[in-house]
Coordinates of C-alpha atoms and ligand atoms in Angstrom, one line a residue:
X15 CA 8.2 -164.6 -53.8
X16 CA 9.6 -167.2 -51.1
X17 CA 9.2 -170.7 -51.9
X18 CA 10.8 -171.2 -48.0
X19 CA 9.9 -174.4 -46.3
X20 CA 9.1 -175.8 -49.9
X21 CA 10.4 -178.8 -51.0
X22 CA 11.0 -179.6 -54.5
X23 CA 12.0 -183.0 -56.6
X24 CA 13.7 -182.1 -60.1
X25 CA 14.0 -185.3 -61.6
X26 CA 17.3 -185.5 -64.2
X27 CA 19.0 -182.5 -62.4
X28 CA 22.5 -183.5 -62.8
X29 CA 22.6 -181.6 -66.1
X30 CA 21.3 -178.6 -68.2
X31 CA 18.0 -177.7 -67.8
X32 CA 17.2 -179.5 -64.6
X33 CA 20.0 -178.5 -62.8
X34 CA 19.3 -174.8 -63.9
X35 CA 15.5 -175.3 -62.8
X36 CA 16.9 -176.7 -59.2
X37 CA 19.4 -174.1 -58.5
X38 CA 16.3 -171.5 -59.3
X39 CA 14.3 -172.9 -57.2
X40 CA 17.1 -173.3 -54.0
X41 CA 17.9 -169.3 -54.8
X42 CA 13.9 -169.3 -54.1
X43 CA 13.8 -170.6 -50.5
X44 CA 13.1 -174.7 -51.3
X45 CA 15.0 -177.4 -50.3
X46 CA 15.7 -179.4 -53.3
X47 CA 16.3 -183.4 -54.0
X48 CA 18.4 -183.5 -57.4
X49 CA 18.5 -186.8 -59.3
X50 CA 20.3 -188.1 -62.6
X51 CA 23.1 -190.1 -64.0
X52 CA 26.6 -188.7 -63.6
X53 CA 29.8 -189.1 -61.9
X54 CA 29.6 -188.8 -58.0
X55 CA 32.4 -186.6 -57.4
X56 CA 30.9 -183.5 -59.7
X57 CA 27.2 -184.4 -58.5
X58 CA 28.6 -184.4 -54.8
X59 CA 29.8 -181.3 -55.8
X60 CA 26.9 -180.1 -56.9
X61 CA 24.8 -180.8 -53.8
X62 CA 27.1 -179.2 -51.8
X63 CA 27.5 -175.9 -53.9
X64 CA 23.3 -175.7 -53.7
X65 CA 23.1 -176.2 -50.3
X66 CA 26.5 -173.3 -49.9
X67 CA 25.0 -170.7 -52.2
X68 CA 21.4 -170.7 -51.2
X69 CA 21.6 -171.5 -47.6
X70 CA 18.6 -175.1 -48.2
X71 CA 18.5 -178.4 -47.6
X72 CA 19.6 -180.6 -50.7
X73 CA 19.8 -184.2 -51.1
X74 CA 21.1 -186.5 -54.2
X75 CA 19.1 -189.2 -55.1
X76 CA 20.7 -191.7 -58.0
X77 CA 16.9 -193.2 -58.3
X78 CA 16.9 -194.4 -62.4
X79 CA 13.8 -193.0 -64.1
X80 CA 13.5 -196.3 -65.9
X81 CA 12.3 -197.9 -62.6
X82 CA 9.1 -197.4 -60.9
X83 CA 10.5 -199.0 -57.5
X84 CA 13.0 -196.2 -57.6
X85 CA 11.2 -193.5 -58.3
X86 CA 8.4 -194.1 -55.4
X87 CA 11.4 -194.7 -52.9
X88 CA 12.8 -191.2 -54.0
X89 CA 9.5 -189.7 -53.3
X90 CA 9.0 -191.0 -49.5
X91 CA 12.9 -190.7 -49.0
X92 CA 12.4 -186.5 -49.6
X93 CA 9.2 -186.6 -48.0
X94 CA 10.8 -188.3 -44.6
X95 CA 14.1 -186.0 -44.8
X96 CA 11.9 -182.8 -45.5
X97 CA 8.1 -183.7 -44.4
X98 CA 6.7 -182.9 -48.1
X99 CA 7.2 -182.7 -51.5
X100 CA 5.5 -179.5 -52.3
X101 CA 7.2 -179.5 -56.0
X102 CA 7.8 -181.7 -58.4
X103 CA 9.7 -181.1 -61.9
X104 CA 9.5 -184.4 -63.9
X105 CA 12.3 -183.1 -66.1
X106 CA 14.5 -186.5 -66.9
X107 CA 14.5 -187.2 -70.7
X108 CA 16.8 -189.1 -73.7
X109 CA 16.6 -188.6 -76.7
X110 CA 17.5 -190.8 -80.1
X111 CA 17.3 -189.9 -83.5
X112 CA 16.8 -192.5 -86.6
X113 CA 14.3 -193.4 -89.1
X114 CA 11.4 -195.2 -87.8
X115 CA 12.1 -198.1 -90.2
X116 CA 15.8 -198.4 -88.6
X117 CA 14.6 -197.5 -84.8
X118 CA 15.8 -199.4 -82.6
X119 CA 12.9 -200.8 -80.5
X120 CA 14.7 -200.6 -77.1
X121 CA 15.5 -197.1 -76.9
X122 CA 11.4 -196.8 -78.0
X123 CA 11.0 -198.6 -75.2
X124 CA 13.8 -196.0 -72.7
X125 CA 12.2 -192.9 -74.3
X126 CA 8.8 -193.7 -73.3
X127 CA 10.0 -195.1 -70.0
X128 CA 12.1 -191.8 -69.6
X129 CA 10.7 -189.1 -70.9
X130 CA 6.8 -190.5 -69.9
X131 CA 6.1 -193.3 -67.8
X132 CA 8.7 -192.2 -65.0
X133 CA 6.7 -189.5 -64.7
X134 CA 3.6 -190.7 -64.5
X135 CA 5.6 -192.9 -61.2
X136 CA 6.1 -189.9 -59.4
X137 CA 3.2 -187.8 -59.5
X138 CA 1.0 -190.8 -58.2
X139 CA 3.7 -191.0 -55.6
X140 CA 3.6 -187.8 -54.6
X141 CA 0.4 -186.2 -55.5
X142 CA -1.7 -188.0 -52.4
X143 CA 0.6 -185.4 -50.3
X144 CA 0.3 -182.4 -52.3
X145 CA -3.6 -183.1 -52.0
X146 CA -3.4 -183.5 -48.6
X147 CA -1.7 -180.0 -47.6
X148 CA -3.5 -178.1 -49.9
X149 CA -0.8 -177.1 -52.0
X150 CA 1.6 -178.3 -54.8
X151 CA 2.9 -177.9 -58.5
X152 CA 3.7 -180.3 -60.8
X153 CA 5.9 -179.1 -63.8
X154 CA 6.6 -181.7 -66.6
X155 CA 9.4 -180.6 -68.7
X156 CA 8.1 -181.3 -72.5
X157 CA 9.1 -179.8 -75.5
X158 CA 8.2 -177.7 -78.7
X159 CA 8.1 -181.5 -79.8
X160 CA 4.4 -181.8 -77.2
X161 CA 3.1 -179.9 -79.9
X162 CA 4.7 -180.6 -83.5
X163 CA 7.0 -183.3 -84.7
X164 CA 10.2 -183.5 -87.0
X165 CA 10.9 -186.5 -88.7
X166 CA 13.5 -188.9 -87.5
X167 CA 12.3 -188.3 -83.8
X168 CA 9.2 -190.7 -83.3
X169 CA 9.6 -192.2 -79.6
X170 CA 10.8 -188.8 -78.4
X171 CA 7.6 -186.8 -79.8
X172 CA 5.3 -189.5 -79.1
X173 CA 6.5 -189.4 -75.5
X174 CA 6.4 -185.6 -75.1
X175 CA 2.9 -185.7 -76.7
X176 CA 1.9 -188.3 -74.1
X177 CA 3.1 -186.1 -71.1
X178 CA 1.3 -182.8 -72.5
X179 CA -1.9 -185.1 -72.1
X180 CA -1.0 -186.7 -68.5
X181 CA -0.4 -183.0 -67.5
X182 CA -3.9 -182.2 -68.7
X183 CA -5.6 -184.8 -66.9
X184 CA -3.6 -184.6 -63.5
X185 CA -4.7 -180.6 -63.7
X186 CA -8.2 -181.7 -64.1
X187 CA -7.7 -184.8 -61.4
X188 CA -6.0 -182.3 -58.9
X189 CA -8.1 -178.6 -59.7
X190 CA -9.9 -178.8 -56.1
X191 CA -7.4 -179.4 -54.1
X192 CA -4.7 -176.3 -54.4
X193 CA -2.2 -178.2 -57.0
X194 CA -1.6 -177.1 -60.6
X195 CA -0.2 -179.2 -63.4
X196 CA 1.2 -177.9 -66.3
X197 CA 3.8 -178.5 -69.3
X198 CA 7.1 -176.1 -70.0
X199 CA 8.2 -176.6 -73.8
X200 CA 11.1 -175.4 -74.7
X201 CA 12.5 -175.2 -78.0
X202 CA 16.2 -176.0 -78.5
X203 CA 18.4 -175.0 -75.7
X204 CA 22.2 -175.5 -75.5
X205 CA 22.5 -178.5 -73.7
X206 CA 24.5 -181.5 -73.7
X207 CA 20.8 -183.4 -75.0
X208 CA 21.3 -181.1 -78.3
X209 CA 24.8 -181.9 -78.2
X210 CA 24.9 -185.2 -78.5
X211 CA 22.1 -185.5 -81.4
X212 CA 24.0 -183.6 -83.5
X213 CA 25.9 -186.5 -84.8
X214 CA 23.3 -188.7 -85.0
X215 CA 21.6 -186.3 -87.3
X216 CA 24.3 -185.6 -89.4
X217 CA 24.4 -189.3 -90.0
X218 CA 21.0 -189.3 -90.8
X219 CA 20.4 -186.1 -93.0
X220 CA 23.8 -186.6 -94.6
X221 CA 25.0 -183.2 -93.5
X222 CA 27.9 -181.5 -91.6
X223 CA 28.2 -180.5 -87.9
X224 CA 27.1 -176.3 -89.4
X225 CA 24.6 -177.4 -91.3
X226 CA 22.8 -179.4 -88.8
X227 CA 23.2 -176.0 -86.2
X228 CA 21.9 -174.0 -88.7
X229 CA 19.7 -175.7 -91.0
X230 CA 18.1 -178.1 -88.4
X231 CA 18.2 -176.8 -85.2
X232 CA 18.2 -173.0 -85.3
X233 CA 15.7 -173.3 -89.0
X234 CA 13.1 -174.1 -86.1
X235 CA 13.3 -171.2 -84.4
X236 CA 12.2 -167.5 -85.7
X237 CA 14.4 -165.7 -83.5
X238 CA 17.5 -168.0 -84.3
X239 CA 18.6 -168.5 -81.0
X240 CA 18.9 -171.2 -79.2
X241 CA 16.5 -170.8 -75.0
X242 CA 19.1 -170.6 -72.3
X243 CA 18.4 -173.5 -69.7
X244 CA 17.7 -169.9 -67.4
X245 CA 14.6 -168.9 -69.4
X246 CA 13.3 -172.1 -68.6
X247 CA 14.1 -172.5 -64.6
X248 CA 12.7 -168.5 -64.6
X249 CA 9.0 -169.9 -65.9
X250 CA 9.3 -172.8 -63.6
X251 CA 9.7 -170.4 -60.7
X252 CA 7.1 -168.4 -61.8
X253 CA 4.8 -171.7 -62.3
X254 CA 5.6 -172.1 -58.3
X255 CA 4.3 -168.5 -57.6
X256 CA 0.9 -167.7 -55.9
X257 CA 0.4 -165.1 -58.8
X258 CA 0.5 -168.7 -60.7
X259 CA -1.9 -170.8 -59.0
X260 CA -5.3 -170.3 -61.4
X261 CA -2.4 -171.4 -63.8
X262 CA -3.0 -175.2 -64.6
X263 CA -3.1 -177.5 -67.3
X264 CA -1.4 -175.6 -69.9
X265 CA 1.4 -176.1 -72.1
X266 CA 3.5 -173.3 -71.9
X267 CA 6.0 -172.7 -75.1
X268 CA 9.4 -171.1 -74.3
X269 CA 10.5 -172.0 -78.4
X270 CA 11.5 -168.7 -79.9
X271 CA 8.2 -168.5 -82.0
X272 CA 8.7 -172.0 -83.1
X273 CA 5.2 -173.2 -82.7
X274 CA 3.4 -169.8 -83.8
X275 CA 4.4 -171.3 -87.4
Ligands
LIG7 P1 20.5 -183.3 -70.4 O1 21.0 -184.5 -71.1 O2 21.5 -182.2 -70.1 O3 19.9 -183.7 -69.0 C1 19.1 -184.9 -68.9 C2 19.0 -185.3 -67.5 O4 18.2 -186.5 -67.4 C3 20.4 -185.6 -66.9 O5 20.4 -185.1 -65.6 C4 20.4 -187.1 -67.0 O6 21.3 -187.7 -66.0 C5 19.0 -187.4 -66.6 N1 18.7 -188.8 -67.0 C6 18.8 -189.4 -68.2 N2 18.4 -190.7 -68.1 C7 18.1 -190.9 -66.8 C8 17.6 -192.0 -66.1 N3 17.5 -193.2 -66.6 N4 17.4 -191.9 -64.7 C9 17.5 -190.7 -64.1 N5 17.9 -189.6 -64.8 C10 18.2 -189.7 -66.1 O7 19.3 -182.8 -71.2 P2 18.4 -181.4 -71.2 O8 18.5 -180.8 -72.5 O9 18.7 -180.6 -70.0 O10 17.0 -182.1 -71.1 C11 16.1 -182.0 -69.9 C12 14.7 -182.1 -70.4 O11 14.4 -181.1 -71.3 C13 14.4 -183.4 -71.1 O12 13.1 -183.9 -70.7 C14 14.3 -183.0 -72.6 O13 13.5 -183.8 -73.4 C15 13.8 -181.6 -72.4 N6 14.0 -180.7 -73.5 C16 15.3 -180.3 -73.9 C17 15.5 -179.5 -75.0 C18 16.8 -179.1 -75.4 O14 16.9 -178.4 -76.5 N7 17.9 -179.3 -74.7 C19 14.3 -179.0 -75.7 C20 13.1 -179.4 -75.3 C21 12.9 -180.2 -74.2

């Protein structure tokens, strides 16, 4: 498959599973825009090393999810540098973990700003395009959580169930016209996300840094491993595929047999 004179956004590629989807997609053919926090010289870095090892174009864009301004401007920015956004991975997400009684209302606020409304932002930016050629794929990143909860994780689960149902109504919106829509869920993959919220848990379960590994995280998953960020980029890829293309509006789990329970 050649995904050459594609171009493809991966919002929150900076980091694990974004940056694993981009650089899939680059060793595919597309030129990539790569977005997300982080410090310039390693992100500078990074743009270079995709454009090096897979011969594309790639472009940084520092555009914050939590703005709606931002994220249209990143959208006609790769559209003028490349002529189309063919692609779009709507990947960016936070997480927080506390009781609901002891959540703090901002980072509700973030999460849903994050990890739904920004992407809601860029697909109306960039579907019209998309429509317009004939072709495109939208890929939300969502999460084992777009289909069962865990306690402790409100905003983030409401959030990922949210984008499971925008991804079901742009597939219907967008069925006609050559562009798919559809959800990747992964379980828990090693990634500085899962990192981080292992403290916060252990705060809030009262247990120790093993415990939360094994008891919490890994409990979730039959085959008690944790996805590599690869497994994921591989079914995005796939998603991009012409064998794909009667592919849309699904929710597609990559969780280890976590939601089969
Ligand atoms: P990560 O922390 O490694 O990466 C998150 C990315 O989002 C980073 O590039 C970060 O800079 C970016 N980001 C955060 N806030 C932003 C903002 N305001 N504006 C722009 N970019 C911002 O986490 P990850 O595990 O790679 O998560 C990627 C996606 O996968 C998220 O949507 C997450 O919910 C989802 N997910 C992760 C797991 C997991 O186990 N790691 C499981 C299921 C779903």
């Amino acid at each position: 498959m050649s995904l050459n004179n594609r171009t493809a956004i991966v919002t929150g590629s900076t980091s694990g599973i974004g940056l694993a989807i981009a650089r899939a997609l680059a060793t595919e053919g597309a030129n990539v825009v790569i977005n997300g926090l982080g410090e310039s010289d390693a992100v500078a870095a990074e743009r270079a090393a995709i454009e090096r090892d897979f011969g594309v174009g790639c472009t940084y864009s520092a555009a914050n999810m939590l703005s709606g301004d931002e994220i249209r401007a990143m959208v006609a920015e790769a559209e003028s540098r490349f002529g189309s956004v063919d692609i779009l991975v709507n990947n960016a997400g936070i997480q927080f973990v506390s009781p609901i009684e002891a959540f703090p209302p901002e980072k509700w606020d973030q999460i849903i700003a994050i990890n739904l409304t920004a992407a809601f932002h860029a697909i109306q930016a960039a579907l019209p395009g998309m429509r317009s050629r004939k072709w495109g794929r939208i890929i939300n990143t969502a999460s084992a959580h777009s289909k069962v909860a865990s306690p402790f994780k409100s905003a983030y689960v409401s959030a990922k169930h949210g984008i499971d149902g925008l991804t079901k109504t742009v597939a219907l919106e967008a069925a006609t016209d050559g562009v798919t829509a559809n959800c990747v869920s992964p379980g828990y993959v090693w990634t500085p996300l899962v990192e981080r919220q292992i403290p916060e848990t252990m705060a809030s379960r009262g247990l120790t840094r093993e415990q939360v590994i094994e008891d919490v995280l890994l409990h979730a998953q039959p085959t008690k491993q944790f996805v590599t960020v690869e497994e994921v980029a591989g079914t995005c890829v796939f998603l991009c595929s012409d064998a794909a293309k009667n592919i849309t509006g699904t929710n597609i789990s990559i969780d280890g047999g976590w939601t089969a329970a």
